[in-house]
Short mmCIF file of C-alpha atoms and ligand atoms in Angstrom, two decimals:
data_model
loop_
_atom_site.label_atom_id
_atom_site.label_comp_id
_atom_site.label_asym_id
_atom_site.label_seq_id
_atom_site.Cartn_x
_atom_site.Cartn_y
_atom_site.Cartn_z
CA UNK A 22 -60.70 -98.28 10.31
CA UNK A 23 -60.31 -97.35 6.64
CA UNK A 24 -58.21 -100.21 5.19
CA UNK A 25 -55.93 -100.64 2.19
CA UNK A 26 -57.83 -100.73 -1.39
CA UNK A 27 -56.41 -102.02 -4.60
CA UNK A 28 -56.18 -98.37 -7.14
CA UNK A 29 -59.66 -98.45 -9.10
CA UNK A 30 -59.78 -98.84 -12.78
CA UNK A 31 -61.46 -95.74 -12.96
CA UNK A 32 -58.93 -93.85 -10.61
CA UNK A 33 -55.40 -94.84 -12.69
CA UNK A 34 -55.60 -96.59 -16.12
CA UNK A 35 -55.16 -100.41 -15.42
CA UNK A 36 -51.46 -100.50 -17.48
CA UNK A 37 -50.63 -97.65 -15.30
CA UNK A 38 -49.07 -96.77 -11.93
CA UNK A 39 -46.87 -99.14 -9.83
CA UNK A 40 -46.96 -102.93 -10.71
CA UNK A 41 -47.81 -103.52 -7.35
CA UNK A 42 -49.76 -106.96 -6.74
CA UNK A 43 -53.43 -106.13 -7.31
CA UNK A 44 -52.45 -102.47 -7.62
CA UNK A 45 -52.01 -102.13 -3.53
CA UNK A 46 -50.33 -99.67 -1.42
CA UNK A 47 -46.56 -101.03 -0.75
CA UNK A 48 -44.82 -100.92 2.69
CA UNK A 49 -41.47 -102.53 3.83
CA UNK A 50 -42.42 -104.52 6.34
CA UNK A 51 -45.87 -106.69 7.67
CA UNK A 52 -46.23 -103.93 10.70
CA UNK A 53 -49.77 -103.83 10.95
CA UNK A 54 -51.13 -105.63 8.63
CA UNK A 55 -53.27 -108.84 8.36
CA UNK A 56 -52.19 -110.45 5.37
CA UNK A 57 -48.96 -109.52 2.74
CA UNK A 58 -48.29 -110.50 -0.77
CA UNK A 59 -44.44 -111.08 -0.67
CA UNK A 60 -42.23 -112.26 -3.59
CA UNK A 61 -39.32 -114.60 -4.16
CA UNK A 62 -37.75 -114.23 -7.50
CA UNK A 63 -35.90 -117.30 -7.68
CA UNK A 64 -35.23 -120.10 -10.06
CA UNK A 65 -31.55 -121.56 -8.82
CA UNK A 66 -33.71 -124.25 -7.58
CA UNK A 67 -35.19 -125.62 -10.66
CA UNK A 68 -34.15 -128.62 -12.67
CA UNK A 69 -35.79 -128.20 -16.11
CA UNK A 70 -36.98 -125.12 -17.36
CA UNK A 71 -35.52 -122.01 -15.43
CA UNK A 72 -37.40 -118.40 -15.50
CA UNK A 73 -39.37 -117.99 -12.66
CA UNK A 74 -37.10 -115.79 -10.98
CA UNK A 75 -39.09 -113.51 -13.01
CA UNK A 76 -42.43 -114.70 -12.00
CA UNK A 77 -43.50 -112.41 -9.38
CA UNK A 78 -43.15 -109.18 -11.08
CA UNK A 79 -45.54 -111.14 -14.06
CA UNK A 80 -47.92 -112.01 -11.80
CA UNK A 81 -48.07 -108.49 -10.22
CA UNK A 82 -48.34 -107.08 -13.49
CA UNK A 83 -51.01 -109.32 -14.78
CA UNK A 84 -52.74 -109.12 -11.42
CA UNK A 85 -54.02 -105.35 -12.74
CA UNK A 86 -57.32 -106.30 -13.70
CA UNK A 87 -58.83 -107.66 -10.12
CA UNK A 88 -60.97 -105.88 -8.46
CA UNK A 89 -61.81 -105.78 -4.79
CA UNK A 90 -64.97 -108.19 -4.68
CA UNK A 91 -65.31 -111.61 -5.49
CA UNK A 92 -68.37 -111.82 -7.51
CA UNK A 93 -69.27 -115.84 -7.16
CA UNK A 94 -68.13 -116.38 -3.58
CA UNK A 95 -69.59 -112.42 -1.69
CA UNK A 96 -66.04 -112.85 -0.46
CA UNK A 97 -64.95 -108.46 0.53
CA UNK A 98 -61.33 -109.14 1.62
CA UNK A 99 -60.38 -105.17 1.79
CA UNK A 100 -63.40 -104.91 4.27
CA UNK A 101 -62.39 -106.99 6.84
CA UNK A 102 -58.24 -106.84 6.70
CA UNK A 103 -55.14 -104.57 6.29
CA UNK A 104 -53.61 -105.72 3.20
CA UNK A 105 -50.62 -104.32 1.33
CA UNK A 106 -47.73 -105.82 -1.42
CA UNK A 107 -44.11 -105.25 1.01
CA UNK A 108 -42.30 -106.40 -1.94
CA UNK A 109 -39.61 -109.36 -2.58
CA UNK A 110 -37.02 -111.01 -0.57
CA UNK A 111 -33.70 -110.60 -1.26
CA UNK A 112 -32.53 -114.33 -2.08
CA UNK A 113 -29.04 -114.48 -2.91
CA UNK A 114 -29.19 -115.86 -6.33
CA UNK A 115 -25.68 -117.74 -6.52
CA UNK A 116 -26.47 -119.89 -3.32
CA UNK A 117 -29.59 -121.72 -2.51
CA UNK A 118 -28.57 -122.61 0.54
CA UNK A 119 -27.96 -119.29 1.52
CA UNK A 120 -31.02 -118.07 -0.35
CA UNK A 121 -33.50 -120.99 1.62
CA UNK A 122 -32.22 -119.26 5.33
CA UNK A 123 -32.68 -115.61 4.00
CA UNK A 124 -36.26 -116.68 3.42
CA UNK A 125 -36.92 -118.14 6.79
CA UNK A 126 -35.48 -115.09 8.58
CA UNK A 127 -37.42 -112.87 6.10
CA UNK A 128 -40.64 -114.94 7.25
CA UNK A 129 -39.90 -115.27 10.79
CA UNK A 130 -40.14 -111.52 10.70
CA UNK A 131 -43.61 -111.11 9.04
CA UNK A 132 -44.96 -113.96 11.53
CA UNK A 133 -44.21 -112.30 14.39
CA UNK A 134 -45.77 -108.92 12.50
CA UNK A 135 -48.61 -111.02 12.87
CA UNK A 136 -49.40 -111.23 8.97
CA UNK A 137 -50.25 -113.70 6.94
CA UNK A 138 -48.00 -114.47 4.04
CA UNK A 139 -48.95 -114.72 0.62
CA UNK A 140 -46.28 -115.76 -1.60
CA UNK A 141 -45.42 -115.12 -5.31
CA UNK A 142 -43.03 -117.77 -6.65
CA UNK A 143 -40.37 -118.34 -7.54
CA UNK A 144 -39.31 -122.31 -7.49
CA UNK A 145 -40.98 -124.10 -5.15
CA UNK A 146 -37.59 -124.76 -2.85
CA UNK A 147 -39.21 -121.92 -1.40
CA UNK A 148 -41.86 -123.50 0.32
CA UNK A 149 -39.41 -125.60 2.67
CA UNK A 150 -38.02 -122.35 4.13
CA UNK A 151 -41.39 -120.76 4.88
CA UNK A 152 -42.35 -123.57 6.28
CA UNK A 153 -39.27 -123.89 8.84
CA UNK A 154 -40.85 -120.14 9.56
CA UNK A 155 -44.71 -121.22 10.00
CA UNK A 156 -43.43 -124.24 12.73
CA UNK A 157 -41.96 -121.47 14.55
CA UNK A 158 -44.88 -119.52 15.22
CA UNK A 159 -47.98 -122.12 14.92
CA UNK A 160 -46.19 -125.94 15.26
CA UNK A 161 -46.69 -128.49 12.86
CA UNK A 162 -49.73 -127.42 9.83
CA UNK A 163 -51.73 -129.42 7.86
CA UNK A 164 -50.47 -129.10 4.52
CA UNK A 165 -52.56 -128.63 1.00
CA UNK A 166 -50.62 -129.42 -1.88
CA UNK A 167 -51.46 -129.10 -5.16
CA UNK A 168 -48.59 -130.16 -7.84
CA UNK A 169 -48.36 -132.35 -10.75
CA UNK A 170 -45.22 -133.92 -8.56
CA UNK A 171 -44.53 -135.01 -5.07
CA UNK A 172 -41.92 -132.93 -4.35
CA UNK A 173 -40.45 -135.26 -2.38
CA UNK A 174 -37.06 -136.68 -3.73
CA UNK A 175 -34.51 -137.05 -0.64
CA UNK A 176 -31.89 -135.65 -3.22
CA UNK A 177 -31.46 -133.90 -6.44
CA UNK A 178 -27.51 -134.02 -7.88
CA UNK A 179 -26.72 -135.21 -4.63
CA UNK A 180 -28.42 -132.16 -3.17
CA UNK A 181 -31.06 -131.93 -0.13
CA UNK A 182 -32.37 -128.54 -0.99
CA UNK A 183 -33.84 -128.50 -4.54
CA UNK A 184 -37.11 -127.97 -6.23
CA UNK A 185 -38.36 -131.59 -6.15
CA UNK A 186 -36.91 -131.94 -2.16
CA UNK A 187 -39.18 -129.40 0.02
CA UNK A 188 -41.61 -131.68 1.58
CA UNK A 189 -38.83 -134.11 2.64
CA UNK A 190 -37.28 -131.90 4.11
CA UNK A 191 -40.20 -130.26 5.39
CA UNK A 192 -41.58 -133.79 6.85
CA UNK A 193 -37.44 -134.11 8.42
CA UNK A 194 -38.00 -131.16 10.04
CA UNK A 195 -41.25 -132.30 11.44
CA UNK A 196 -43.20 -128.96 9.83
CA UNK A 197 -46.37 -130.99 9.08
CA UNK A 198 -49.28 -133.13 10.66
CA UNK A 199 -48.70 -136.24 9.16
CA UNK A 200 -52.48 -137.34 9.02
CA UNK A 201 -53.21 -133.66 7.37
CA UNK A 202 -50.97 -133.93 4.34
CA UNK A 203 -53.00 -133.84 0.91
CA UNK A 204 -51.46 -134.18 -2.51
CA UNK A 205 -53.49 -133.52 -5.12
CA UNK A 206 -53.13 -133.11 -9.00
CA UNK A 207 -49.90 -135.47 -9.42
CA UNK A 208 -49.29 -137.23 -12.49
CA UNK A 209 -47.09 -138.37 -15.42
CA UNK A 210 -43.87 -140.28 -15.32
CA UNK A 211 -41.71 -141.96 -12.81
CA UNK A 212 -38.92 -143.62 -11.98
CA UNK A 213 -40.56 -146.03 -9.25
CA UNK A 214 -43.95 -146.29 -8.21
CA UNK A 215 -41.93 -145.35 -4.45
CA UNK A 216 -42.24 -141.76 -5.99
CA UNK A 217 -46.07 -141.24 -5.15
CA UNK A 218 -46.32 -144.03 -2.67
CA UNK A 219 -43.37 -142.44 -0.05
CA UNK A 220 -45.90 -140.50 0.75
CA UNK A 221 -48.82 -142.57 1.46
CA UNK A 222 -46.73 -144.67 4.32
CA UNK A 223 -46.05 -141.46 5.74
CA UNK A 224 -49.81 -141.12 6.20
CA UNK A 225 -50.17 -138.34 3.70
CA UNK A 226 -53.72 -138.78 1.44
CA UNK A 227 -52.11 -138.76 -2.18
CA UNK A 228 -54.98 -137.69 -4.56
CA UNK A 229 -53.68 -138.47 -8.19
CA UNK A 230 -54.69 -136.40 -11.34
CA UNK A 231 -56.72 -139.24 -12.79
CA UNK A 232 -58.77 -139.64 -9.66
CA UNK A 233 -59.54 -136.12 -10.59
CA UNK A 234 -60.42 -135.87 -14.07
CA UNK A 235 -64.07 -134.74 -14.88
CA UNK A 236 -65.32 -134.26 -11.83
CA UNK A 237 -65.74 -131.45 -9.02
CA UNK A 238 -63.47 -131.01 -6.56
CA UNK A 239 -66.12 -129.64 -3.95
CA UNK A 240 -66.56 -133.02 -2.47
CA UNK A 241 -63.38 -134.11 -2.20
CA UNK A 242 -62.56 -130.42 -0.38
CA UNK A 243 -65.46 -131.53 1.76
CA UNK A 244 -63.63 -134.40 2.75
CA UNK A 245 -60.51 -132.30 4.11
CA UNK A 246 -61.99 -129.45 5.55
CA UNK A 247 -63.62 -132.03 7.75
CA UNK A 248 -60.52 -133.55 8.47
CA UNK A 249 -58.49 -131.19 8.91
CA UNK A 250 -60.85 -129.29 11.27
CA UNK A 251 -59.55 -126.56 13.59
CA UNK A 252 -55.69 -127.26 12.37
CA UNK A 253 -53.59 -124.38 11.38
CA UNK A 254 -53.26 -125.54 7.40
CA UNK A 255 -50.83 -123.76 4.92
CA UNK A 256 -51.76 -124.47 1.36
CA UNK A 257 -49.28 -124.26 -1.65
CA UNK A 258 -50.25 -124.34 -4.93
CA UNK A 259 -47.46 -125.33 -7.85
CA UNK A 260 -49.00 -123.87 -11.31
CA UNK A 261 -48.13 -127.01 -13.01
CA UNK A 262 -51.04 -128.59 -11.48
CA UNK A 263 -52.95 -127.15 -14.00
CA UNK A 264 -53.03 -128.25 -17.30
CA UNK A 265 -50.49 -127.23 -19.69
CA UNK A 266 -53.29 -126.04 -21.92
CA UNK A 267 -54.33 -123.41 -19.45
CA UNK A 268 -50.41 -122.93 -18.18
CA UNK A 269 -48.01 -123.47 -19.99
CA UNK A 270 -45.80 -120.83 -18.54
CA UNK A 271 -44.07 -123.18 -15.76
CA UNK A 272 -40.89 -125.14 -15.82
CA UNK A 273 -41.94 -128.84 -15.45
CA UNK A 274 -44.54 -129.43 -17.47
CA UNK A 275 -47.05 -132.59 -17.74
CA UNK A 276 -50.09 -133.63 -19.81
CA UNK A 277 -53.78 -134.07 -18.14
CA UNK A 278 -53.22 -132.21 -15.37
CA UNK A 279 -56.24 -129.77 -13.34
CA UNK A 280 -58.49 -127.25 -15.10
CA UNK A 281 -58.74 -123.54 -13.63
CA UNK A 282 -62.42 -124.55 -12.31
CA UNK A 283 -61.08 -127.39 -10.58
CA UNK A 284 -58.30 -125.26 -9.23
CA UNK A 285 -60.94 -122.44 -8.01
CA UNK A 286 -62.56 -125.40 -6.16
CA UNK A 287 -59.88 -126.57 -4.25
CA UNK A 288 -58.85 -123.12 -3.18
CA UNK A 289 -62.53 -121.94 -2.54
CA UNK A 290 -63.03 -125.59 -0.65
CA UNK A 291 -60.76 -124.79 1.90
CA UNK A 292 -63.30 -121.20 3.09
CA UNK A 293 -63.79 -121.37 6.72
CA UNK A 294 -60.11 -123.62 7.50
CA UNK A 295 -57.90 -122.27 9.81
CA UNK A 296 -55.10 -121.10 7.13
CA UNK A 297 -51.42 -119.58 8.12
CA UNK A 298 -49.83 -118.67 5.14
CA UNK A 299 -50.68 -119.71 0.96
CA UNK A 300 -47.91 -119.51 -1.78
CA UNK A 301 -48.81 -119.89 -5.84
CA UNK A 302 -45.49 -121.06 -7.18
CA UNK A 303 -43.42 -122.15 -10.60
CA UNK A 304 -44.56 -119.55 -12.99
CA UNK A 305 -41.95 -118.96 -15.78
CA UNK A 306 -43.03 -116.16 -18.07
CA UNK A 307 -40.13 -116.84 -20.60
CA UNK A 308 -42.58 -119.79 -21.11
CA UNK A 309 -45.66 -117.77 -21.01
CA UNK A 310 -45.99 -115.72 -24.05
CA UNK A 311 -49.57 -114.69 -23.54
CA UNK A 312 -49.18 -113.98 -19.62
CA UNK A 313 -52.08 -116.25 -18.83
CA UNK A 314 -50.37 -118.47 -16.65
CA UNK A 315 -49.30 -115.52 -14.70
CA UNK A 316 -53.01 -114.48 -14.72
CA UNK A 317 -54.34 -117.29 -13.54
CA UNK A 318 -51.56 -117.32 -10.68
CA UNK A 319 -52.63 -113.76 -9.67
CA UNK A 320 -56.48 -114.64 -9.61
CA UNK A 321 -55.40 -118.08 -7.74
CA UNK A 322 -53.49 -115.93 -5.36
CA UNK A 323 -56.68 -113.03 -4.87
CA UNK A 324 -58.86 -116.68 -4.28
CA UNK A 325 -56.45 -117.50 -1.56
CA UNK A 326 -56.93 -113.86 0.36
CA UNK A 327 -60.63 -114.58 0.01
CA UNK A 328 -60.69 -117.77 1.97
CA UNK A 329 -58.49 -116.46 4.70
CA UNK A 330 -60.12 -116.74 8.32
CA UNK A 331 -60.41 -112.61 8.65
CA UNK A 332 -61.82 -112.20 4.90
CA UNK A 333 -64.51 -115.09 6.15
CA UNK A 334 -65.55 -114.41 9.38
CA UNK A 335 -64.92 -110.21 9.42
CA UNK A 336 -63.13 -108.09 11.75
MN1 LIG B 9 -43.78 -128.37 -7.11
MN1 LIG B 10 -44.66 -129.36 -10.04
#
């Protein structure tokens, strides 16, 4: 079977032709394919900065200069799987209520496709939805989640769906495996020490930033592949994580955060998991006047098709 290939350098100038995510083919729905990049421009969500409505067409466009093989890991993703970009979902962008069901239908549908989603964000509210979508089809999921917050407030404004909510509601809705939830990468200020520590009673293994600073993350991956095991695990990756050195472009921005070789770790750490669905969320290009934080969300994103099961094992 010939599969889908990202357009060559050498076939199309790499600022030319469609600014589709890694320069792939487009199609309108999952239909035969075994993994999709799909994005939600949306911001309504967001409590701070606002602009990453616009963040999936950045990281498409900065996305241009991957090519098919990943040079430190032998990882061939276009050997072993259909791939192709089927475009955004059409969030309504003066309701996020609204918008957070559109998503889960939209998902629903590329599930039962049989494709695994790849999301460019867009605020991460969107992770809830997808979420409601992934219980559908696989049951609870251990969850990888890496964030310089929580994410976890029971309310924003008096509001349940927000940017800071979706793993509340996510853990309401019973979506995750209690014992499987890992936090890593959160940091700076808060109002209560309850903010980071909700979490642990639930069972979930909160990694803080400063448990991560100077060091690899390859043992500490070691740890969770192990325990996480045969598990269907979703991972979603907030680009504040990162230092605001290396990305500034995001909305909610805090000091010491991960480096990209720590983020490459954790993604490349979870090779050989049993993974449903990956989103890269919160980049804000108004923010991002040099288009690296969209760059490193678009090589985060090609590192996440790399560890899929399919781009590991073969066809
Ligand atoms: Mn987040
Ligand atoms: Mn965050």
């Amino acid at each position: 079977m010939a599969y889908n290939q990202p357009l060559g350098g050498n076939e199309m100038i790499r600022t030319g032709g469609p600014a589709t995510f890694m320069r792939l083919p487009t199609q309108e729905t999952a239909s035969g394919l075994d993994a999709c990049f799909i994005g939600i421009p949306m911001d309504i969500g967001t409590s701070n900065r606002p602009g990453t409505r616009l963040g999936p067409r950045q990281i498409r466009d900065e996305s241009r200069m991957l090519r098919p093989f990943n040079m430190a890991t032998g990882a061939a993703p276009f050997e072993h799987m259909q791939v192709a970009d089927i475009g955004d979902v059409p969030i309504n962008t003066f309701d996020l209520k609204k918008s957070v069901d559109i998503i889960t239908k939209f998902y629903r549908a590329v599930l039962n496709d049989g494709a695994i989603p790849l999301t460019l964000g867009g605020d991460h509210t969107l992770t809830w939805p997808i979420l409601r979508a992934i219980r559908e089809k696989h049951g609870p999921v251990a969850l990888v989640h890496v964030d310089a917050h929580a994410d976890i407030n029971d309310e924003m404004f008096g509001e349940k769906v927000a940017h800071g909510c979706p793993f509340r509601r996510a853990w309401e809705d019973e979506c995750l495996i209690n014992n499987k939830v890992y936090q890593i990468g959160l940091r700076g200020t808060g109002y209560s020490p309850d903010d980071f520590n909700w979490a642990r009673g639930q069972g979930w293994r909160v990694v803080q930033a400063e448990e991560c600073w100077h060091k690899s993350m390859v043992p500490l991956m070691e740890d969770i592949r192990a325990e996480i095991g045969d598990a269907p695990v979703y991972l979603t990756y907030d680009i504040d994580s990162l230092d605001p050195a290396y990305a500034p472009g995001t909305g909610t921005v805090e000091v010491g955060g991960l480096s990209t070789i720590q983020g490459l770790e954790i993604i490349r750490g979870l090779s050989g998991l049993n993974i449903v669905g990956c989103d890269l969320v919160e980049v804000s290009p108004p923010y991002d006047p040099t288009g690296n934080t969209a760059l490193i969300g678009g090589n985060f994103l090609y590192e996440m098709l790399c560890v899929l099961p399919k781009a590991v094992q073969g066809d």
